Short mmCIF file of N, CA and C in Angstrom, two decimals:
data_model
loop_
_atom_site.label_atom_id
_atom_site.label_comp_id
_atom_site.label_asym_id
_atom_site.label_seq_id
_atom_site.Cartn_x
_atom_site.Cartn_y
_atom_site.Cartn_z
N LEU A 1 50.00 -127.82 70.23
CA LEU A 1 49.40 -126.54 69.90
C LEU A 1 47.98 -126.73 69.40
N GLN A 2 47.15 -125.72 69.65
CA GLN A 2 45.76 -125.74 69.23
C GLN A 2 45.65 -125.28 67.78
N ASP A 3 44.94 -126.07 66.95
CA ASP A 3 44.62 -125.61 65.61
C ASP A 3 43.63 -124.47 65.73
N PRO A 4 43.65 -123.52 64.79
CA PRO A 4 42.70 -122.40 64.90
C PRO A 4 41.25 -122.87 64.73
N ILE A 5 40.36 -122.23 65.49
CA ILE A 5 38.92 -122.45 65.34
C ILE A 5 38.41 -121.25 64.56
N ILE A 6 37.89 -121.50 63.37
CA ILE A 6 37.44 -120.43 62.50
C ILE A 6 35.97 -120.14 62.80
N ALA A 7 35.68 -118.92 63.27
CA ALA A 7 34.31 -118.56 63.62
C ALA A 7 34.19 -117.04 63.67
N ASP A 8 32.97 -116.56 63.58
CA ASP A 8 32.66 -115.15 63.74
C ASP A 8 32.29 -114.94 65.20
N LEU A 9 33.29 -114.85 66.07
CA LEU A 9 33.09 -114.84 67.52
C LEU A 9 32.52 -113.53 68.03
N SER A 10 31.60 -113.64 68.97
CA SER A 10 31.16 -112.46 69.70
C SER A 10 31.45 -112.62 71.18
N SER A 11 31.53 -113.86 71.66
CA SER A 11 31.81 -114.12 73.07
C SER A 11 32.33 -115.53 73.22
N MET A 12 33.19 -115.73 74.21
CA MET A 12 33.65 -117.09 74.50
C MET A 12 34.03 -117.18 75.96
N ASP A 13 34.08 -118.43 76.45
CA ASP A 13 34.45 -118.67 77.84
C ASP A 13 35.17 -120.00 77.91
N LEU A 14 36.00 -120.15 78.92
CA LEU A 14 36.81 -121.35 79.11
C LEU A 14 36.72 -121.75 80.57
N SER A 15 36.41 -123.02 80.84
CA SER A 15 36.37 -123.52 82.20
C SER A 15 36.78 -124.97 82.20
N HIS A 16 37.76 -125.28 83.00
CA HIS A 16 38.32 -126.63 83.09
C HIS A 16 38.69 -127.09 81.68
N ASP A 17 38.15 -128.16 81.20
CA ASP A 17 38.53 -128.67 79.89
C ASP A 17 37.47 -128.40 78.83
N TYR A 18 36.72 -127.31 78.99
CA TYR A 18 35.68 -126.94 78.03
C TYR A 18 35.87 -125.51 77.54
N LEU A 19 35.65 -125.32 76.26
CA LEU A 19 35.67 -124.03 75.61
C LEU A 19 34.33 -123.86 74.92
N VAL A 20 33.67 -122.74 75.15
CA VAL A 20 32.38 -122.47 74.50
C VAL A 20 32.46 -121.09 73.87
N TYR A 21 31.88 -120.94 72.68
CA TYR A 21 31.83 -119.63 72.04
C TYR A 21 30.53 -119.46 71.28
N TRP A 22 30.17 -118.18 71.05
CA TRP A 22 28.99 -117.84 70.27
C TRP A 22 29.46 -117.38 68.90
N ASP A 23 28.92 -118.01 67.85
CA ASP A 23 29.26 -117.67 66.48
C ASP A 23 28.12 -116.79 65.93
N LEU A 24 28.44 -115.55 65.60
CA LEU A 24 27.43 -114.61 65.11
C LEU A 24 26.82 -115.04 63.78
N GLN A 25 27.64 -115.58 62.90
CA GLN A 25 27.14 -115.99 61.59
C GLN A 25 26.23 -117.22 61.70
N GLU A 26 26.61 -118.17 62.52
CA GLU A 26 25.81 -119.40 62.71
C GLU A 26 24.63 -119.17 63.64
N LYS A 27 24.68 -118.09 64.45
CA LYS A 27 23.66 -117.79 65.46
C LYS A 27 23.47 -118.97 66.41
N ASP A 28 24.60 -119.49 66.90
CA ASP A 28 24.56 -120.64 67.80
C ASP A 28 25.85 -120.71 68.61
N ALA A 29 25.79 -121.51 69.67
CA ALA A 29 26.95 -121.75 70.53
C ALA A 29 27.57 -123.09 70.17
N PHE A 30 28.89 -123.17 70.32
CA PHE A 30 29.64 -124.38 70.03
C PHE A 30 30.51 -124.70 71.23
N ILE A 31 30.58 -125.99 71.58
CA ILE A 31 31.38 -126.43 72.72
C ILE A 31 32.49 -127.34 72.21
N TYR A 32 33.69 -127.08 72.70
CA TYR A 32 34.85 -127.91 72.43
C TYR A 32 35.35 -128.45 73.77
N SER A 33 35.97 -129.62 73.74
CA SER A 33 36.52 -130.20 74.97
C SER A 33 37.91 -130.74 74.70
N ARG A 34 38.63 -130.97 75.77
CA ARG A 34 39.94 -131.60 75.66
C ARG A 34 40.09 -132.61 76.79
N LYS A 35 40.91 -133.61 76.55
CA LYS A 35 41.10 -134.70 77.53
C LYS A 35 42.05 -134.31 78.65
N GLY A 36 42.97 -133.42 78.39
CA GLY A 36 43.93 -133.02 79.40
C GLY A 36 44.53 -131.68 79.08
N VAL A 37 45.32 -131.13 80.01
CA VAL A 37 45.87 -129.79 79.89
C VAL A 37 46.73 -129.63 78.63
N ASN A 38 47.49 -130.63 78.26
CA ASN A 38 48.38 -130.52 77.11
C ASN A 38 47.74 -130.97 75.80
N GLU A 39 46.46 -131.22 75.79
CA GLU A 39 45.75 -131.68 74.60
C GLU A 39 45.08 -130.51 73.87
N SER A 40 44.79 -130.72 72.60
CA SER A 40 44.05 -129.73 71.82
C SER A 40 42.56 -129.87 72.08
N PHE A 41 41.83 -128.79 71.89
CA PHE A 41 40.38 -128.84 72.01
C PHE A 41 39.80 -129.46 70.75
N ALA A 42 38.81 -130.33 70.93
CA ALA A 42 38.12 -130.98 69.81
C ALA A 42 36.63 -130.63 69.89
N PHE A 43 36.01 -130.51 68.73
CA PHE A 43 34.59 -130.19 68.69
C PHE A 43 33.79 -131.24 69.45
N LEU A 44 32.85 -130.78 70.29
CA LEU A 44 32.00 -131.67 71.06
C LEU A 44 30.54 -131.54 70.67
N GLN A 45 30.02 -130.30 70.58
CA GLN A 45 28.58 -130.16 70.39
C GLN A 45 28.22 -128.78 69.88
N LYS A 46 27.26 -128.74 68.93
CA LYS A 46 26.59 -127.51 68.54
C LYS A 46 25.31 -127.47 69.35
N MET A 47 25.01 -126.33 69.99
CA MET A 47 23.89 -126.28 70.92
C MET A 47 22.52 -126.29 70.25
N ASP A 48 22.41 -125.92 68.98
CA ASP A 48 21.14 -125.92 68.24
C ASP A 48 20.06 -125.12 68.96
N LEU A 49 20.41 -123.90 69.33
CA LEU A 49 19.45 -123.02 69.99
C LEU A 49 18.58 -122.32 68.97
N SER A 50 17.35 -122.11 69.32
CA SER A 50 16.45 -121.35 68.46
C SER A 50 16.18 -120.00 69.11
N VAL A 51 17.22 -119.18 69.20
CA VAL A 51 17.09 -117.86 69.80
C VAL A 51 17.17 -116.81 68.70
N SER A 52 16.38 -115.76 68.84
CA SER A 52 16.35 -114.72 67.82
C SER A 52 17.53 -113.76 67.96
N GLY A 53 18.07 -113.66 69.12
CA GLY A 53 19.21 -112.79 69.35
C GLY A 53 20.07 -113.37 70.45
N TYR A 54 21.14 -112.69 70.77
CA TYR A 54 22.07 -113.22 71.74
C TYR A 54 22.63 -112.08 72.58
N ASN A 55 22.77 -112.32 73.87
CA ASN A 55 23.38 -111.34 74.76
C ASN A 55 24.78 -111.76 75.17
N GLN A 56 24.89 -112.86 75.88
CA GLN A 56 26.17 -113.25 76.47
C GLN A 56 26.12 -114.72 76.86
N LEU A 57 27.29 -115.29 77.18
CA LEU A 57 27.33 -116.64 77.72
C LEU A 57 28.30 -116.68 78.89
N ALA A 58 28.11 -117.68 79.76
CA ALA A 58 28.98 -117.88 80.93
C ALA A 58 29.11 -119.38 81.17
N LEU A 59 30.29 -119.82 81.55
CA LEU A 59 30.59 -121.23 81.76
C LEU A 59 31.38 -121.40 83.03
N ASP A 60 30.99 -122.36 83.86
CA ASP A 60 31.79 -122.74 85.02
C ASP A 60 31.60 -124.23 85.26
N LYS A 61 32.68 -124.96 85.15
CA LYS A 61 32.68 -126.42 85.32
C LYS A 61 31.64 -127.06 84.42
N ASP A 62 30.53 -127.52 84.96
CA ASP A 62 29.53 -128.22 84.14
C ASP A 62 28.21 -127.46 84.04
N VAL A 63 28.25 -126.13 84.21
CA VAL A 63 27.06 -125.29 84.04
C VAL A 63 27.38 -124.24 82.97
N LEU A 64 26.49 -124.13 81.99
CA LEU A 64 26.62 -123.18 80.90
C LEU A 64 25.35 -122.35 80.82
N VAL A 65 25.51 -121.03 80.73
CA VAL A 65 24.37 -120.12 80.63
C VAL A 65 24.51 -119.35 79.32
N ILE A 66 23.44 -119.36 78.52
CA ILE A 66 23.43 -118.63 77.25
C ILE A 66 22.20 -117.74 77.24
N GLY A 67 22.43 -116.46 77.03
CA GLY A 67 21.33 -115.51 77.03
C GLY A 67 20.88 -115.18 75.63
N GLY A 68 19.58 -115.13 75.46
CA GLY A 68 18.99 -114.74 74.19
C GLY A 68 18.29 -113.41 74.32
N GLU A 69 17.67 -112.98 73.25
CA GLU A 69 16.96 -111.71 73.24
C GLU A 69 15.71 -111.74 74.11
N LYS A 70 15.09 -112.92 74.26
CA LYS A 70 13.84 -113.02 75.00
C LYS A 70 13.91 -113.94 76.22
N GLU A 71 14.94 -114.77 76.34
CA GLU A 71 15.03 -115.70 77.46
C GLU A 71 16.48 -116.08 77.72
N THR A 72 16.69 -116.81 78.82
CA THR A 72 18.02 -117.23 79.23
C THR A 72 18.01 -118.75 79.38
N HIS A 73 18.97 -119.42 78.74
CA HIS A 73 19.03 -120.89 78.73
C HIS A 73 20.16 -121.37 79.64
N ILE A 74 19.85 -122.35 80.49
CA ILE A 74 20.85 -122.90 81.41
C ILE A 74 21.01 -124.38 81.08
N PHE A 75 22.27 -124.78 80.85
CA PHE A 75 22.61 -126.14 80.46
C PHE A 75 23.49 -126.78 81.52
N SER A 76 23.44 -128.11 81.56
CA SER A 76 24.32 -128.88 82.43
C SER A 76 24.95 -130.01 81.62
N GLN A 77 26.18 -130.32 81.95
CA GLN A 77 26.87 -131.40 81.26
C GLN A 77 26.31 -132.73 81.72
N GLN A 78 26.11 -133.63 80.78
CA GLN A 78 25.53 -134.94 81.07
C GLN A 78 26.60 -136.01 81.13
N GLU A 79 26.21 -137.16 81.58
CA GLU A 79 27.12 -138.29 81.79
C GLU A 79 27.68 -138.85 80.49
N ASN A 80 26.88 -138.89 79.45
CA ASN A 80 27.25 -139.61 78.23
C ASN A 80 28.24 -138.84 77.36
N GLY A 81 29.49 -138.87 77.75
CA GLY A 81 30.55 -138.31 76.93
C GLY A 81 30.63 -136.80 76.89
N GLY A 82 30.07 -136.14 77.88
CA GLY A 82 30.19 -134.70 77.93
C GLY A 82 29.09 -133.95 77.23
N TYR A 83 28.05 -134.61 76.75
CA TYR A 83 26.93 -133.95 76.10
C TYR A 83 26.29 -132.96 77.05
N TRP A 84 25.87 -131.78 76.55
CA TRP A 84 25.25 -130.74 77.36
C TRP A 84 23.76 -130.68 77.04
N ALA A 85 22.92 -130.62 78.07
CA ALA A 85 21.46 -130.58 77.89
C ALA A 85 20.89 -129.40 78.66
N GLU A 86 19.84 -128.80 78.10
CA GLU A 86 19.19 -127.69 78.77
C GLU A 86 18.39 -128.19 79.96
N ILE A 87 18.57 -127.54 81.12
CA ILE A 87 17.87 -127.96 82.33
C ILE A 87 16.85 -126.94 82.80
N ILE A 88 17.09 -125.66 82.51
CA ILE A 88 16.18 -124.59 82.93
C ILE A 88 16.18 -123.51 81.85
N THR A 89 15.01 -122.92 81.62
CA THR A 89 14.91 -121.73 80.77
C THR A 89 14.26 -120.64 81.60
N LEU A 90 14.97 -119.53 81.77
CA LEU A 90 14.41 -118.36 82.44
C LEU A 90 13.68 -117.56 81.39
N ASP A 91 12.47 -117.13 81.69
CA ASP A 91 11.61 -116.53 80.67
C ASP A 91 11.87 -115.05 80.41
N GLN A 92 13.06 -114.59 80.73
CA GLN A 92 13.41 -113.22 80.39
C GLN A 92 14.90 -113.11 80.11
N PRO A 93 15.29 -112.10 79.34
CA PRO A 93 16.70 -111.93 79.02
C PRO A 93 17.42 -111.13 80.12
N TYR A 94 18.73 -111.28 80.17
CA TYR A 94 19.57 -110.51 81.08
C TYR A 94 20.77 -110.00 80.31
N ASP A 95 21.32 -108.89 80.74
CA ASP A 95 22.45 -108.27 80.04
C ASP A 95 23.78 -108.93 80.37
N ARG A 96 23.93 -109.36 81.62
CA ARG A 96 25.21 -109.93 82.07
C ARG A 96 24.96 -111.14 82.96
N PHE A 97 25.93 -112.07 82.94
CA PHE A 97 25.84 -113.28 83.75
C PHE A 97 27.18 -113.52 84.43
N GLN A 98 27.10 -114.20 85.56
CA GLN A 98 28.30 -114.76 86.18
C GLN A 98 27.86 -116.04 86.86
N VAL A 99 28.53 -117.15 86.55
CA VAL A 99 28.18 -118.43 87.15
C VAL A 99 29.38 -118.92 87.94
N SER A 100 29.11 -119.44 89.13
CA SER A 100 30.14 -119.99 89.99
C SER A 100 29.56 -121.21 90.68
N GLY A 101 30.03 -122.38 90.29
CA GLY A 101 29.46 -123.61 90.84
C GLY A 101 28.00 -123.70 90.48
N ARG A 102 27.15 -123.75 91.47
CA ARG A 102 25.70 -123.83 91.26
C ARG A 102 24.99 -122.50 91.50
N ASN A 103 25.73 -121.42 91.57
CA ASN A 103 25.15 -120.10 91.79
C ASN A 103 25.26 -119.27 90.52
N LEU A 104 24.16 -118.60 90.20
CA LEU A 104 24.10 -117.79 88.99
C LEU A 104 23.68 -116.38 89.37
N LEU A 105 24.48 -115.40 88.97
CA LEU A 105 24.12 -113.99 89.09
C LEU A 105 23.78 -113.49 87.69
N VAL A 106 22.65 -112.82 87.57
CA VAL A 106 22.25 -112.23 86.30
C VAL A 106 21.89 -110.77 86.56
N ALA A 107 22.10 -109.92 85.58
CA ALA A 107 21.82 -108.51 85.76
C ALA A 107 21.19 -107.94 84.51
N ASN A 108 20.29 -107.01 84.73
CA ASN A 108 19.80 -106.20 83.63
C ASN A 108 20.27 -104.77 83.90
N GLU A 109 19.65 -103.80 83.29
CA GLU A 109 20.15 -102.44 83.37
C GLU A 109 20.27 -101.91 84.80
N ARG A 110 19.31 -102.23 85.69
CA ARG A 110 19.32 -101.67 87.03
C ARG A 110 19.12 -102.68 88.15
N GLU A 111 19.08 -103.95 87.83
CA GLU A 111 18.81 -104.96 88.86
C GLU A 111 19.75 -106.15 88.71
N VAL A 112 20.06 -106.77 89.84
CA VAL A 112 20.89 -107.97 89.89
C VAL A 112 20.09 -109.06 90.58
N TYR A 113 20.05 -110.26 89.98
CA TYR A 113 19.33 -111.38 90.56
C TYR A 113 20.30 -112.52 90.84
N SER A 114 20.01 -113.29 91.88
CA SER A 114 20.82 -114.45 92.24
C SER A 114 19.94 -115.69 92.22
N PHE A 115 20.44 -116.77 91.60
CA PHE A 115 19.73 -118.04 91.56
C PHE A 115 20.63 -119.14 92.09
N ASN A 116 20.10 -119.99 92.96
CA ASN A 116 20.80 -121.19 93.40
C ASN A 116 20.26 -122.32 92.52
N LEU A 117 21.02 -122.71 91.51
CA LEU A 117 20.55 -123.69 90.54
C LEU A 117 20.38 -125.09 91.14
N GLU A 118 21.17 -125.41 92.13
CA GLU A 118 21.09 -126.74 92.73
C GLU A 118 19.76 -126.96 93.43
N GLU A 119 19.22 -125.93 94.07
CA GLU A 119 17.95 -126.09 94.77
C GLU A 119 16.77 -126.16 93.81
N CYS A 120 16.86 -125.46 92.68
CA CYS A 120 15.74 -125.43 91.75
C CYS A 120 15.88 -126.43 90.61
N ALA A 121 17.01 -127.04 90.49
CA ALA A 121 17.22 -128.12 89.53
C ALA A 121 18.12 -129.14 90.21
N PRO A 122 17.61 -129.83 91.24
CA PRO A 122 18.46 -130.72 92.03
C PRO A 122 19.03 -131.88 91.25
N SER A 123 18.56 -132.08 90.04
CA SER A 123 19.08 -133.20 89.26
C SER A 123 20.33 -132.82 88.49
N ILE A 124 20.86 -131.60 88.69
CA ILE A 124 22.13 -131.24 88.07
C ILE A 124 23.19 -132.17 88.63
N PRO A 125 24.00 -132.76 87.77
CA PRO A 125 25.07 -133.64 88.28
C PRO A 125 25.99 -132.89 89.22
N THR A 126 26.53 -133.58 90.18
CA THR A 126 27.46 -132.99 91.14
C THR A 126 28.88 -133.34 90.72
N ILE A 127 29.75 -132.40 90.70
CA ILE A 127 31.14 -132.62 90.34
C ILE A 127 31.81 -133.40 91.47
N PRO A 128 32.63 -134.42 91.29
CA PRO A 128 33.03 -134.93 90.01
C PRO A 128 32.11 -136.02 89.46
N THR A 129 31.11 -136.45 90.21
CA THR A 129 30.20 -137.49 89.74
C THR A 129 29.32 -136.95 88.64
N ARG A 130 29.07 -137.72 87.61
CA ARG A 130 28.21 -137.32 86.52
C ARG A 130 26.97 -138.21 86.56
N MET A 131 25.83 -137.63 86.93
CA MET A 131 24.58 -138.38 87.01
C MET A 131 23.63 -137.82 85.98
N PRO A 132 22.82 -138.66 85.32
CA PRO A 132 21.89 -138.14 84.33
C PRO A 132 20.76 -137.34 84.98
N LEU A 133 20.20 -136.40 84.21
CA LEU A 133 19.08 -135.63 84.71
C LEU A 133 17.83 -136.48 84.81
N VAL A 134 17.05 -136.27 85.83
CA VAL A 134 15.79 -136.97 86.00
C VAL A 134 14.65 -136.10 85.50
N SER A 135 14.72 -134.80 85.79
CA SER A 135 13.65 -133.89 85.41
C SER A 135 14.26 -132.54 85.09
N ILE A 136 13.64 -131.81 84.17
CA ILE A 136 14.14 -130.47 83.88
C ILE A 136 13.31 -129.40 84.58
N ALA A 137 12.24 -129.79 85.24
CA ALA A 137 11.37 -128.82 85.91
C ALA A 137 11.79 -128.61 87.36
N PRO A 138 11.56 -127.40 87.90
CA PRO A 138 11.81 -127.19 89.34
C PRO A 138 10.95 -128.15 90.16
N THR A 139 11.42 -128.51 91.32
CA THR A 139 10.72 -129.47 92.18
C THR A 139 9.73 -128.73 93.08
N PRO A 140 8.76 -129.44 93.66
CA PRO A 140 7.82 -128.79 94.59
C PRO A 140 8.51 -128.16 95.79
N SER A 141 9.67 -128.66 96.16
CA SER A 141 10.38 -128.09 97.30
C SER A 141 11.27 -126.92 96.90
N CYS A 142 11.28 -126.59 95.61
CA CYS A 142 12.09 -125.49 95.12
C CYS A 142 11.35 -124.18 95.31
N HIS A 143 12.01 -123.23 95.93
CA HIS A 143 11.43 -121.91 96.14
C HIS A 143 12.38 -120.88 95.56
N TRP A 144 11.89 -120.12 94.58
CA TRP A 144 12.72 -119.07 93.98
C TRP A 144 12.82 -117.91 94.95
N LEU A 145 14.01 -117.42 95.14
CA LEU A 145 14.24 -116.25 95.96
C LEU A 145 15.00 -115.25 95.11
N ASP A 146 14.35 -114.17 94.76
CA ASP A 146 14.98 -113.13 93.97
C ASP A 146 15.42 -112.02 94.90
N ILE A 147 16.69 -111.70 94.86
CA ILE A 147 17.19 -110.56 95.60
C ILE A 147 17.43 -109.47 94.56
N VAL A 148 16.68 -108.41 94.67
CA VAL A 148 16.73 -107.32 93.71
C VAL A 148 17.49 -106.16 94.33
N ILE A 149 18.54 -105.74 93.65
CA ILE A 149 19.31 -104.59 94.11
C ILE A 149 18.99 -103.46 93.14
N LYS A 150 18.27 -102.45 93.62
CA LYS A 150 17.93 -101.30 92.79
C LYS A 150 18.93 -100.19 93.07
N TYR A 151 19.53 -99.68 92.01
CA TYR A 151 20.52 -98.62 92.19
C TYR A 151 20.37 -97.59 91.08
N ASP A 152 20.91 -96.44 91.34
CA ASP A 152 20.87 -95.37 90.35
C ASP A 152 22.14 -94.54 90.51
N ASN A 153 22.09 -93.29 90.18
CA ASN A 153 23.26 -92.43 90.29
C ASN A 153 23.55 -91.99 91.72
N PHE A 154 22.69 -92.38 92.66
CA PHE A 154 22.87 -92.01 94.05
C PHE A 154 23.03 -93.27 94.89
N PRO A 155 24.25 -93.83 94.98
CA PRO A 155 24.45 -95.11 95.67
C PRO A 155 24.07 -95.08 97.14
N ASN A 156 24.07 -93.94 97.78
CA ASN A 156 23.68 -93.89 99.19
C ASN A 156 22.18 -94.13 99.35
N GLU A 157 21.43 -94.11 98.26
CA GLU A 157 19.99 -94.38 98.32
C GLU A 157 19.64 -95.77 97.79
N THR A 158 20.64 -96.64 97.68
CA THR A 158 20.41 -97.99 97.18
C THR A 158 19.51 -98.75 98.15
N SER A 159 18.55 -99.46 97.61
CA SER A 159 17.62 -100.21 98.47
C SER A 159 17.63 -101.69 98.11
N TRP A 160 17.31 -102.52 99.07
CA TRP A 160 17.20 -103.95 98.87
C TRP A 160 15.72 -104.33 98.97
N GLU A 161 15.31 -105.22 98.11
CA GLU A 161 13.93 -105.66 98.11
C GLU A 161 13.90 -107.17 97.89
N ILE A 162 13.28 -107.91 98.79
CA ILE A 162 13.16 -109.36 98.63
C ILE A 162 11.76 -109.64 98.13
N GLN A 163 11.68 -110.31 96.97
CA GLN A 163 10.37 -110.58 96.37
C GLN A 163 10.05 -112.05 96.48
#
């Protein structure tokens, strides 16, 4: 059985053998891990974010997204014992996130954006192999493609715009 984790939770997510949550009082995210399905989660890492506010978090396998009031932080799990390191910072906040593998969907009030993290941060380790990051910056061959879906109360007038 899992011992209780005492925290002022606002959001949490679970993927594979990782549990992440946002503690409102600490104003930070905490990651717990377990060795196997029948094991308890043990503390792994405090993210030590310097964000003034918090929106949401999303976790899938070895990609973690944490939104702040002014920016969005994307982390990847590293080789050395499961440590998580920031690989990309998006310079704006989003209201909602969904991460699946290396694809990230983010949304604000009226727009949805899609990011392929593998193309813009090719040094993200590939599951199941764990390789260390070489660079945290996008590569010269990385091209951002934003697909903006603008919608309102009239869905038949929804338009697509590629920027």
